[in-house]
């Protein structure tokens, strides 16, 4: 049997008295999109940061492609995990053009200018952004900036792409465009949102979190048909309204 690309095993994370994550375990096979849906403060960003290696969990283990990322005597640094992350804040460099922002990671890998240029152009082509190559982030709309952040992660060809509420400030049309674009990528992706509409539009696998716990994970249709907990039932009731409306 093929090893799942990502295995998360009994992760626990406390910040003072706050239990940010409580025994979170799940697996994600290669080339699947998993949407994690849950209310603000339920631990979504913390979970992504732990997977990316930006935070060491109090307990539990992350495995990527069968390789242990953390645990007694083991720590794989973020840059060695082949994980790309797009943050809620986007974090583009204001003093660099679109080209400069996207090329930075390639440059750090020692890739030659000519090869960088062709890779950048190829990814921008896919995102319909080639015409903006020489622009600075502040001259772009937020939707365009989101695409630059996505391009910057994609050029490094991560095995796993983590998207932390990348569309929170976009209008519905732009969100739908970007969801279509993400669904068209061949990649293993975790997409985090607190928006039920976006979660349902993404399809694929769905995980529902509440107060640091993973309440249920499975195919979207299965969760809608067989909610496992009271919180998921509450979510499904509201989603039925979205489907009908
Ligand atoms: N570094 C930290 N120090 C203290 N508390 C933290 C820290 N990081 C997260 N928390 C707390 O842990 C809980 C989970 O936070 P997290 O950012 O993971 O939530 P979230 O699900 O991403 O929320 P949102 O949808 O608002 O982004 C929150 O109560 C938050 O205040
Ligand atoms: Mg968050």
PDB file of C-alpha atoms and ligand atoms in Angstrom:
ATOM      1  CA  UNK A   1       0.000   0.000   0.000  1.00  0.00           C
ATOM      2  CA  UNK A   2       1.212   3.510  -0.830  1.00  0.00           C
ATOM      3  CA  UNK A   3       2.330   5.618   2.154  1.00  0.00           C
ATOM      4  CA  UNK A   4       0.180   8.748   2.642  1.00  0.00           C
ATOM      5  CA  UNK A   5       2.099  11.910   1.764  1.00  0.00           C
ATOM      6  CA  UNK A   6       1.257  13.360   5.164  1.00  0.00           C
ATOM      7  CA  UNK A   7       0.592  11.633   8.484  1.00  0.00           C
ATOM      8  CA  UNK A   8      -0.263  13.679  11.556  1.00  0.00           C
ATOM      9  CA  UNK A   9      -0.225  11.608  14.751  1.00  0.00           C
ATOM     10  CA  UNK A  10      -1.754  12.679  18.076  1.00  0.00           C
ATOM     11  CA  UNK A  11      -0.626  16.304  17.946  1.00  0.00           C
ATOM     12  CA  UNK A  12      -1.106  18.332  21.121  1.00  0.00           C
ATOM     13  CA  UNK A  13      -0.306  21.997  21.516  1.00  0.00           C
ATOM     14  CA  UNK A  14      -0.908  24.240  24.516  1.00  0.00           C
ATOM     15  CA  UNK A  15      -0.264  27.961  24.789  1.00  0.00           C
ATOM     16  CA  UNK A  16      -0.492  28.685  28.518  1.00  0.00           C
ATOM     17  CA  UNK A  17      -4.014  27.630  29.495  1.00  0.00           C
ATOM     18  CA  UNK A  18      -5.215  27.456  25.874  1.00  0.00           C
ATOM     19  CA  UNK A  19      -5.455  23.978  24.394  1.00  0.00           C
ATOM     20  CA  UNK A  20      -4.862  24.962  20.754  1.00  0.00           C
ATOM     21  CA  UNK A  21      -4.697  21.346  19.500  1.00  0.00           C
ATOM     22  CA  UNK A  22      -5.912  18.221  21.295  1.00  0.00           C
ATOM     23  CA  UNK A  23      -4.881  14.800  19.935  1.00  0.00           C
ATOM     24  CA  UNK A  24      -5.172  15.707  16.264  1.00  0.00           C
ATOM     25  CA  UNK A  25      -4.498  12.745  13.943  1.00  0.00           C
ATOM     26  CA  UNK A  26      -5.162  12.310  10.224  1.00  0.00           C
ATOM     27  CA  UNK A  27      -3.595  11.159   6.969  1.00  0.00           C
ATOM     28  CA  UNK A  28      -3.530  12.794   3.556  1.00  0.00           C
ATOM     29  CA  UNK A  29      -2.772  10.781   0.391  1.00  0.00           C
ATOM     30  CA  UNK A  30      -0.739  12.322  -2.444  1.00  0.00           C
ATOM     31  CA  UNK A  31      -2.513  14.619  -4.953  1.00  0.00           C
ATOM     32  CA  UNK A  32      -5.571  15.129  -2.750  1.00  0.00           C
ATOM     33  CA  UNK A  33      -6.990  18.425  -1.558  1.00  0.00           C
ATOM     34  CA  UNK A  34      -8.011  18.545   2.073  1.00  0.00           C
ATOM     35  CA  UNK A  35     -10.077  21.475   3.302  1.00  0.00           C
ATOM     36  CA  UNK A  36      -9.919  22.167   7.027  1.00  0.00           C
ATOM     37  CA  UNK A  37     -12.963  24.070   8.191  1.00  0.00           C
ATOM     38  CA  UNK A  38     -13.497  25.456  11.656  1.00  0.00           C
ATOM     39  CA  UNK A  39     -14.366  28.626  13.560  1.00  0.00           C
ATOM     40  CA  UNK A  40     -11.837  31.306  14.400  1.00  0.00           C
ATOM     41  CA  UNK A  41      -9.411  30.208  17.124  1.00  0.00           C
ATOM     42  CA  UNK A  42     -10.011  26.454  16.701  1.00  0.00           C
ATOM     43  CA  UNK A  43      -6.327  25.775  15.929  1.00  0.00           C
ATOM     44  CA  UNK A  44      -6.141  25.749  12.113  1.00  0.00           C
ATOM     45  CA  UNK A  45      -3.115  28.030  11.723  1.00  0.00           C
ATOM     46  CA  UNK A  46      -1.343  26.299  14.615  1.00  0.00           C
ATOM     47  CA  UNK A  47      -1.822  22.942  12.876  1.00  0.00           C
ATOM     48  CA  UNK A  48      -0.414  24.260   9.562  1.00  0.00           C
ATOM     49  CA  UNK A  49       2.553  25.856  11.364  1.00  0.00           C
ATOM     50  CA  UNK A  50       3.332  22.536  13.032  1.00  0.00           C
ATOM     51  CA  UNK A  51       3.153  20.667   9.700  1.00  0.00           C
ATOM     52  CA  UNK A  52       5.403  23.284   8.060  1.00  0.00           C
ATOM     53  CA  UNK A  53       7.916  23.057  10.928  1.00  0.00           C
ATOM     54  CA  UNK A  54       7.402  26.640  12.108  1.00  0.00           C
ATOM     55  CA  UNK A  55       6.253  25.377  15.518  1.00  0.00           C
ATOM     56  CA  UNK A  56       7.375  22.353  17.535  1.00  0.00           C
ATOM     57  CA  UNK A  57       4.328  20.569  18.983  1.00  0.00           C
ATOM     58  CA  UNK A  58       4.176  19.725  22.696  1.00  0.00           C
ATOM     59  CA  UNK A  59       3.372  16.139  21.742  1.00  0.00           C
ATOM     60  CA  UNK A  60       2.754  14.073  18.641  1.00  0.00           C
ATOM     61  CA  UNK A  61       4.508  13.479  15.341  1.00  0.00           C
ATOM     62  CA  UNK A  62       4.336  14.696  11.748  1.00  0.00           C
ATOM     63  CA  UNK A  63       5.454  12.363   8.952  1.00  0.00           C
ATOM     64  CA  UNK A  64       5.957  13.542   5.372  1.00  0.00           C
ATOM     65  CA  UNK A  65       6.308  10.853   2.727  1.00  0.00           C
ATOM     66  CA  UNK A  66       7.083   8.322   5.447  1.00  0.00           C
ATOM     67  CA  UNK A  67       9.861  10.444   6.953  1.00  0.00           C
ATOM     68  CA  UNK A  68       9.569  11.506  10.589  1.00  0.00           C
ATOM     69  CA  UNK A  69       9.720  15.312  10.942  1.00  0.00           C
ATOM     70  CA  UNK A  70       9.849  15.638  14.735  1.00  0.00           C
ATOM     71  CA  UNK A  71      10.107  13.560  17.881  1.00  0.00           C
ATOM     72  CA  UNK A  72      12.782  12.549  20.371  1.00  0.00           C
ATOM     73  CA  UNK A  73      16.113  13.390  18.745  1.00  0.00           C
ATOM     74  CA  UNK A  74      14.477  14.249  15.416  1.00  0.00           C
ATOM     75  CA  UNK A  75      13.837  17.673  13.942  1.00  0.00           C
ATOM     76  CA  UNK A  76      13.574  18.429  10.213  1.00  0.00           C
ATOM     77  CA  UNK A  77      13.899  22.170   9.523  1.00  0.00           C
ATOM     78  CA  UNK A  78      11.081  23.930   7.594  1.00  0.00           C
ATOM     79  CA  UNK A  79      13.223  24.497   4.468  1.00  0.00           C
ATOM     80  CA  UNK A  80      13.962  20.757   4.274  1.00  0.00           C
ATOM     81  CA  UNK A  81      10.323  19.640   4.414  1.00  0.00           C
ATOM     82  CA  UNK A  82       9.314  20.498   0.836  1.00  0.00           C
ATOM     83  CA  UNK A  83       6.256  22.238   2.230  1.00  0.00           C
ATOM     84  CA  UNK A  84       5.017  25.542   0.782  1.00  0.00           C
ATOM     85  CA  UNK A  85       2.832  27.768   2.929  1.00  0.00           C
ATOM     86  CA  UNK A  86       0.753  30.794   2.022  1.00  0.00           C
ATOM     87  CA  UNK A  87       0.018  32.828   5.110  1.00  0.00           C
ATOM     88  CA  UNK A  88      -3.165  34.650   6.048  1.00  0.00           C
ATOM     89  CA  UNK A  89      -1.192  37.902   5.668  1.00  0.00           C
ATOM     90  CA  UNK A  90       0.402  36.887   2.293  1.00  0.00           C
ATOM     91  CA  UNK A  91       3.789  38.315   3.431  1.00  0.00           C
ATOM     92  CA  UNK A  92       4.978  39.609   0.044  1.00  0.00           C
ATOM     93  CA  UNK A  93       8.167  41.701   0.045  1.00  0.00           C
ATOM     94  CA  UNK A  94       7.106  45.313  -0.674  1.00  0.00           C
ATOM     95  CA  UNK A  95      10.515  46.320  -2.102  1.00  0.00           C
ATOM     96  CA  UNK A  96      10.541  43.505  -4.688  1.00  0.00           C
ATOM     97  CA  UNK A  97       8.600  43.263  -7.939  1.00  0.00           C
ATOM     98  CA  UNK A  98       6.343  40.321  -8.729  1.00  0.00           C
ATOM     99  CA  UNK A  99       9.307  38.731 -10.489  1.00  0.00           C
ATOM    100  CA  UNK A 100      11.595  39.434  -7.518  1.00  0.00           C
ATOM    101  CA  UNK A 101       9.150  38.013  -4.983  1.00  0.00           C
ATOM    102  CA  UNK A 102       8.611  34.813  -6.936  1.00  0.00           C
ATOM    103  CA  UNK A 103      12.289  34.391  -7.818  1.00  0.00           C
ATOM    104  CA  UNK A 104      13.651  34.768  -4.291  1.00  0.00           C
ATOM    105  CA  UNK A 105      13.265  31.119  -3.274  1.00  0.00           C
ATOM    106  CA  UNK A 106      14.672  29.918  -6.601  1.00  0.00           C
ATOM    107  CA  UNK A 107      17.675  32.228  -6.166  1.00  0.00           C
ATOM    108  CA  UNK A 108      18.254  30.855  -2.661  1.00  0.00           C
ATOM    109  CA  UNK A 109      18.396  27.414  -4.231  1.00  0.00           C
ATOM    110  CA  UNK A 110      21.165  28.602  -6.553  1.00  0.00           C
ATOM    111  CA  UNK A 111      19.079  28.380  -9.741  1.00  0.00           C
ATOM    112  CA  UNK A 112      20.555  30.401 -12.649  1.00  0.00           C
ATOM    113  CA  UNK A 113      18.839  33.610 -13.830  1.00  0.00           C
ATOM    114  CA  UNK A 114      17.772  32.230 -17.226  1.00  0.00           C
ATOM    115  CA  UNK A 115      16.184  29.164 -15.607  1.00  0.00           C
ATOM    116  CA  UNK A 116      14.554  31.313 -12.931  1.00  0.00           C
ATOM    117  CA  UNK A 117      13.051  33.581 -15.579  1.00  0.00           C
ATOM    118  CA  UNK A 118      11.533  30.720 -17.552  1.00  0.00           C
ATOM    119  CA  UNK A 119      10.129  29.046 -14.414  1.00  0.00           C
ATOM    120  CA  UNK A 120       8.600  32.331 -13.211  1.00  0.00           C
ATOM    121  CA  UNK A 121       7.064  33.022 -16.611  1.00  0.00           C
ATOM    122  CA  UNK A 122       5.608  29.531 -16.814  1.00  0.00           C
ATOM    123  CA  UNK A 123       3.884  29.762 -13.433  1.00  0.00           C
ATOM    124  CA  UNK A 124       2.610  33.295 -14.072  1.00  0.00           C
ATOM    125  CA  UNK A 125       1.218  32.133 -17.383  1.00  0.00           C
ATOM    126  CA  UNK A 126      -0.787  29.491 -15.534  1.00  0.00           C
ATOM    127  CA  UNK A 127      -2.130  32.125 -13.113  1.00  0.00           C
ATOM    128  CA  UNK A 128      -2.801  34.675 -15.900  1.00  0.00           C
ATOM    129  CA  UNK A 129      -0.390  37.150 -14.333  1.00  0.00           C
ATOM    130  CA  UNK A 130       2.455  37.394 -16.868  1.00  0.00           C
ATOM    131  CA  UNK A 131       1.616  41.003 -17.699  1.00  0.00           C
ATOM    132  CA  UNK A 132       2.341  42.006 -14.075  1.00  0.00           C
ATOM    133  CA  UNK A 133       5.922  40.673 -13.914  1.00  0.00           C
ATOM    134  CA  UNK A 134       7.550  44.073 -13.248  1.00  0.00           C
ATOM    135  CA  UNK A 135       4.913  45.481 -10.886  1.00  0.00           C
ATOM    136  CA  UNK A 136       5.348  46.015  -7.134  1.00  0.00           C
ATOM    137  CA  UNK A 137       2.885  44.451  -4.652  1.00  0.00           C
ATOM    138  CA  UNK A 138       1.321  47.803  -3.597  1.00  0.00           C
ATOM    139  CA  UNK A 139       0.319  48.467  -7.224  1.00  0.00           C
ATOM    140  CA  UNK A 140      -1.596  45.168  -7.421  1.00  0.00           C
ATOM    141  CA  UNK A 141      -5.124  44.420  -6.270  1.00  0.00           C
ATOM    142  CA  UNK A 142      -5.430  42.042  -3.313  1.00  0.00           C
ATOM    143  CA  UNK A 143      -6.630  39.302  -5.684  1.00  0.00           C
ATOM    144  CA  UNK A 144      -3.527  39.761  -7.826  1.00  0.00           C
ATOM    145  CA  UNK A 145      -1.321  39.740  -4.721  1.00  0.00           C
ATOM    146  CA  UNK A 146      -2.901  36.416  -3.714  1.00  0.00           C
ATOM    147  CA  UNK A 147      -1.831  35.002  -7.087  1.00  0.00           C
ATOM    148  CA  UNK A 148       1.734  36.241  -6.566  1.00  0.00           C
ATOM    149  CA  UNK A 149       1.805  34.509  -3.170  1.00  0.00           C
ATOM    150  CA  UNK A 150       0.481  31.337  -4.814  1.00  0.00           C
ATOM    151  CA  UNK A 151       3.061  31.601  -7.638  1.00  0.00           C
ATOM    152  CA  UNK A 152       5.866  32.103  -5.127  1.00  0.00           C
ATOM    153  CA  UNK A 153       4.930  28.862  -3.398  1.00  0.00           C
ATOM    154  CA  UNK A 154       4.304  26.918  -6.633  1.00  0.00           C
ATOM    155  CA  UNK A 155       7.671  27.650  -8.299  1.00  0.00           C
ATOM    156  CA  UNK A 156       9.435  25.727  -5.537  1.00  0.00           C
ATOM    157  CA  UNK A 157       7.344  22.655  -6.437  1.00  0.00           C
ATOM    158  CA  UNK A 158       6.537  21.708  -2.846  1.00  0.00           C
ATOM    159  CA  UNK A 159       5.335  18.170  -2.156  1.00  0.00           C
ATOM    160  CA  UNK A 160       2.733  19.714   0.102  1.00  0.00           C
ATOM    161  CA  UNK A 161       1.105  23.132  -0.212  1.00  0.00           C
ATOM    162  CA  UNK A 162      -0.540  24.726   2.833  1.00  0.00           C
ATOM    163  CA  UNK A 163      -3.008  27.551   2.207  1.00  0.00           C
ATOM    164  CA  UNK A 164      -4.034  29.451   5.327  1.00  0.00           C
ATOM    165  CA  UNK A 165      -7.291  31.293   4.512  1.00  0.00           C
ATOM    166  CA  UNK A 166      -5.751  32.776   1.385  1.00  0.00           C
ATOM    167  CA  UNK A 167      -8.971  34.412   0.220  1.00  0.00           C
ATOM    168  CA  UNK A 168     -10.328  35.946   3.394  1.00  0.00           C
ATOM    169  CA  UNK A 169     -10.594  39.459   1.965  1.00  0.00           C
ATOM    170  CA  UNK A 170     -11.689  38.699  -1.582  1.00  0.00           C
ATOM    171  CA  UNK A 171     -15.098  39.073  -3.165  1.00  0.00           C
ATOM    172  CA  UNK A 172     -17.060  35.967  -4.079  1.00  0.00           C
ATOM    173  CA  UNK A 173     -16.192  36.002  -7.823  1.00  0.00           C
ATOM    174  CA  UNK A 174     -12.466  36.194  -7.185  1.00  0.00           C
ATOM    175  CA  UNK A 175     -12.697  33.466  -4.533  1.00  0.00           C
ATOM    176  CA  UNK A 176     -14.517  31.213  -6.961  1.00  0.00           C
ATOM    177  CA  UNK A 177     -11.842  31.877  -9.635  1.00  0.00           C
ATOM    178  CA  UNK A 178      -9.042  31.003  -7.238  1.00  0.00           C
ATOM    179  CA  UNK A 179     -10.832  27.897  -5.967  1.00  0.00           C
ATOM    180  CA  UNK A 180     -11.200  26.703  -9.577  1.00  0.00           C
ATOM    181  CA  UNK A 181      -7.525  27.416 -10.137  1.00  0.00           C
ATOM    182  CA  UNK A 182      -6.441  25.486  -7.024  1.00  0.00           C
ATOM    183  CA  UNK A 183      -8.692  22.540  -7.883  1.00  0.00           C
ATOM    184  CA  UNK A 184      -6.933  22.381 -11.274  1.00  0.00           C
ATOM    185  CA  UNK A 185      -3.445  22.027  -9.766  1.00  0.00           C
ATOM    186  CA  UNK A 186      -1.899  18.595  -9.511  1.00  0.00           C
ATOM    187  CA  UNK A 187      -0.588  18.849  -5.990  1.00  0.00           C
ATOM    188  CA  UNK A 188      -1.231  17.761  -2.419  1.00  0.00           C
ATOM    189  CA  UNK A 189      -2.898  20.692  -0.741  1.00  0.00           C
ATOM    190  CA  UNK A 190      -4.338  21.617   2.636  1.00  0.00           C
ATOM    191  CA  UNK A 191      -6.699  24.548   2.367  1.00  0.00           C
ATOM    192  CA  UNK A 192      -7.803  26.159   5.617  1.00  0.00           C
ATOM    193  CA  UNK A 193     -10.915  28.276   5.909  1.00  0.00           C
ATOM    194  CA  UNK A 194     -13.645  29.313   8.313  1.00  0.00           C
ATOM    195  CA  UNK A 195     -15.957  29.953   5.362  1.00  0.00           C
ATOM    196  CA  UNK A 196     -18.414  27.130   4.707  1.00  0.00           C
ATOM    197  CA  UNK A 197     -19.146  28.354   1.187  1.00  0.00           C
ATOM    198  CA  UNK A 198     -15.439  28.121   0.220  1.00  0.00           C
ATOM    199  CA  UNK A 199     -15.118  24.718   1.912  1.00  0.00           C
ATOM    200  CA  UNK A 200     -18.050  23.296  -0.034  1.00  0.00           C
ATOM    201  CA  UNK A 201     -16.828  24.832  -3.305  1.00  0.00           C
ATOM    202  CA  UNK A 202     -13.444  23.138  -2.903  1.00  0.00           C
ATOM    203  CA  UNK A 203     -14.963  19.626  -2.710  1.00  0.00           C
ATOM    204  CA  UNK A 204     -12.619  16.681  -2.082  1.00  0.00           C
ATOM    205  CA  UNK A 205     -11.720  15.769   1.471  1.00  0.00           C
ATOM    206  CA  UNK A 206     -13.073  17.772   4.360  1.00  0.00           C
ATOM    207  CA  UNK A 207     -11.928  17.992   7.978  1.00  0.00           C
ATOM    208  CA  UNK A 208     -13.977  19.810  10.580  1.00  0.00           C
ATOM    209  CA  UNK A 209     -12.286  21.276  13.638  1.00  0.00           C
ATOM    210  CA  UNK A 210     -13.730  22.756  16.816  1.00  0.00           C
ATOM    211  CA  UNK A 211     -11.834  23.975  19.881  1.00  0.00           C
ATOM    212  CA  UNK A 212      -8.565  22.256  18.991  1.00  0.00           C
ATOM    213  CA  UNK A 213     -10.161  18.922  18.128  1.00  0.00           C
ATOM    214  CA  UNK A 214     -10.551  17.277  14.756  1.00  0.00           C
ATOM    215  CA  UNK A 215     -14.242  16.402  14.889  1.00  0.00           C
ATOM    216  CA  UNK A 216     -14.491  14.485  11.609  1.00  0.00           C
ATOM    217  CA  UNK A 217     -12.516  13.906   8.411  1.00  0.00           C
ATOM    218  CA  UNK A 218     -13.638  12.242   5.190  1.00  0.00           C
ATOM    219  CA  UNK A 219     -15.100  12.835   1.758  1.00  0.00           C
ATOM    220  CA  UNK A 220     -17.312  15.910   1.760  1.00  0.00           C
ATOM    221  CA  UNK A 221     -20.451  13.949   0.757  1.00  0.00           C
ATOM    222  CA  UNK A 222     -19.869  11.387   3.529  1.00  0.00           C
ATOM    223  CA  UNK A 223     -19.624  14.089   6.178  1.00  0.00           C
ATOM    224  CA  UNK A 224     -22.749  15.805   4.917  1.00  0.00           C
ATOM    225  CA  UNK A 225     -24.633  12.492   4.974  1.00  0.00           C
ATOM    226  CA  UNK A 226     -23.229  11.088   8.228  1.00  0.00           C
ATOM    227  CA  UNK A 227     -22.141  13.819  10.617  1.00  0.00           C
ATOM    228  CA  UNK A 228     -20.262  12.193  13.504  1.00  0.00           C
ATOM    229  CA  UNK A 229     -20.616  14.804  16.263  1.00  0.00           C
ATOM    230  CA  UNK A 230     -23.008  17.479  17.485  1.00  0.00           C
ATOM    231  CA  UNK A 231     -20.787  20.250  16.110  1.00  0.00           C
ATOM    232  CA  UNK A 232     -20.592  18.608  12.670  1.00  0.00           C
ATOM    233  CA  UNK A 233     -24.387  18.159  12.671  1.00  0.00           C
ATOM    234  CA  UNK A 234     -24.708  21.882  13.396  1.00  0.00           C
ATOM    235  CA  UNK A 235     -22.328  22.617  10.514  1.00  0.00           C
ATOM    236  CA  UNK A 236     -24.253  20.317   8.150  1.00  0.00           C
ATOM    237  CA  UNK A 237     -27.578  21.961   9.039  1.00  0.00           C
ATOM    238  CA  UNK A 238     -26.134  25.350   8.083  1.00  0.00           C
ATOM    239  CA  UNK A 239     -24.555  23.934   4.911  1.00  0.00           C
ATOM    240  CA  UNK A 240     -27.876  22.501   3.770  1.00  0.00           C
ATOM    241  CA  UNK A 241     -29.111  26.088   3.808  1.00  0.00           C
ATOM    242  CA  UNK A 242     -26.164  27.073   1.597  1.00  0.00           C
ATOM    243  CA  UNK A 243     -26.909  24.285  -0.863  1.00  0.00           C
ATOM    244  CA  UNK A 244     -30.543  25.253  -1.137  1.00  0.00           C
ATOM    245  CA  UNK A 245     -29.847  28.967  -1.242  1.00  0.00           C
TER     246      UNK A 245
HETATM  247  N1  LIG B   1       1.916  31.892  19.839  1.00  0.00           N
HETATM  248  C1  LIG B   1       0.799  31.852  20.547  1.00  0.00           C
HETATM  249  N2  LIG B   1       0.761  32.217  21.838  1.00  0.00           N
HETATM  250  C2  LIG B   1      -0.361  32.149  22.569  1.00  0.00           C
HETATM  251  N3  LIG B   1      -1.551  31.692  22.100  1.00  0.00           N
HETATM  252  C3  LIG B   1      -1.582  31.325  20.815  1.00  0.00           C
HETATM  253  C4  LIG B   1      -0.429  31.379  19.969  1.00  0.00           C
HETATM  254  N4  LIG B   1      -0.771  30.923  18.740  1.00  0.00           N
HETATM  255  C5  LIG B   1      -2.086  30.614  18.810  1.00  0.00           C
HETATM  256  N5  LIG B   1      -2.563  30.846  20.045  1.00  0.00           N
HETATM  257  C6  LIG B   1      -3.955  30.585  20.494  1.00  0.00           C
HETATM  258  O1  LIG B   1      -4.287  29.260  20.082  1.00  0.00           O
HETATM  259  C7  LIG B   1      -5.632  29.190  19.608  1.00  0.00           C
HETATM  260  C8  LIG B   1      -5.649  28.704  18.175  1.00  0.00           C
HETATM  261  O2  LIG B   1      -5.100  29.708  17.339  1.00  0.00           O
HETATM  262  P1  LIG B   1      -5.013  29.582  15.758  1.00  0.00           P
HETATM  263  O3  LIG B   1      -4.308  30.776  15.244  1.00  0.00           O
HETATM  264  O4  LIG B   1      -4.411  28.258  15.429  1.00  0.00           O
HETATM  265  O5  LIG B   1      -6.552  29.579  15.335  1.00  0.00           O
HETATM  266  P2  LIG B   1      -7.235  29.612  13.885  1.00  0.00           P
HETATM  267  O6  LIG B   1      -8.157  28.461  13.831  1.00  0.00           O
HETATM  268  O7  LIG B   1      -6.186  29.714  12.845  1.00  0.00           O
HETATM  269  O8  LIG B   1      -8.091  30.952  13.937  1.00  0.00           O
HETATM  270  P3  LIG B   1      -8.463  32.012  12.741  1.00  0.00           P
HETATM  271  O9  LIG B   1      -9.553  31.374  11.920  1.00  0.00           O
HETATM  272  O10 LIG B   1      -8.952  33.219  13.498  1.00  0.00           O
HETATM  273  O11 LIG B   1      -7.210  32.290  11.981  1.00  0.00           O
HETATM  274  C9  LIG B   1      -6.203  30.592  19.786  1.00  0.00           C
HETATM  275  O12 LIG B   1      -6.890  30.624  21.030  1.00  0.00           O
HETATM  276  C10 LIG B   1      -4.967  31.490  19.838  1.00  0.00           C
HETATM  277  O13 LIG B   1      -5.186  32.651  20.605  1.00  0.00           O
HETATM  278 MG1  LIG B   2      -5.702  31.171  11.445  1.00  0.00          MG
END
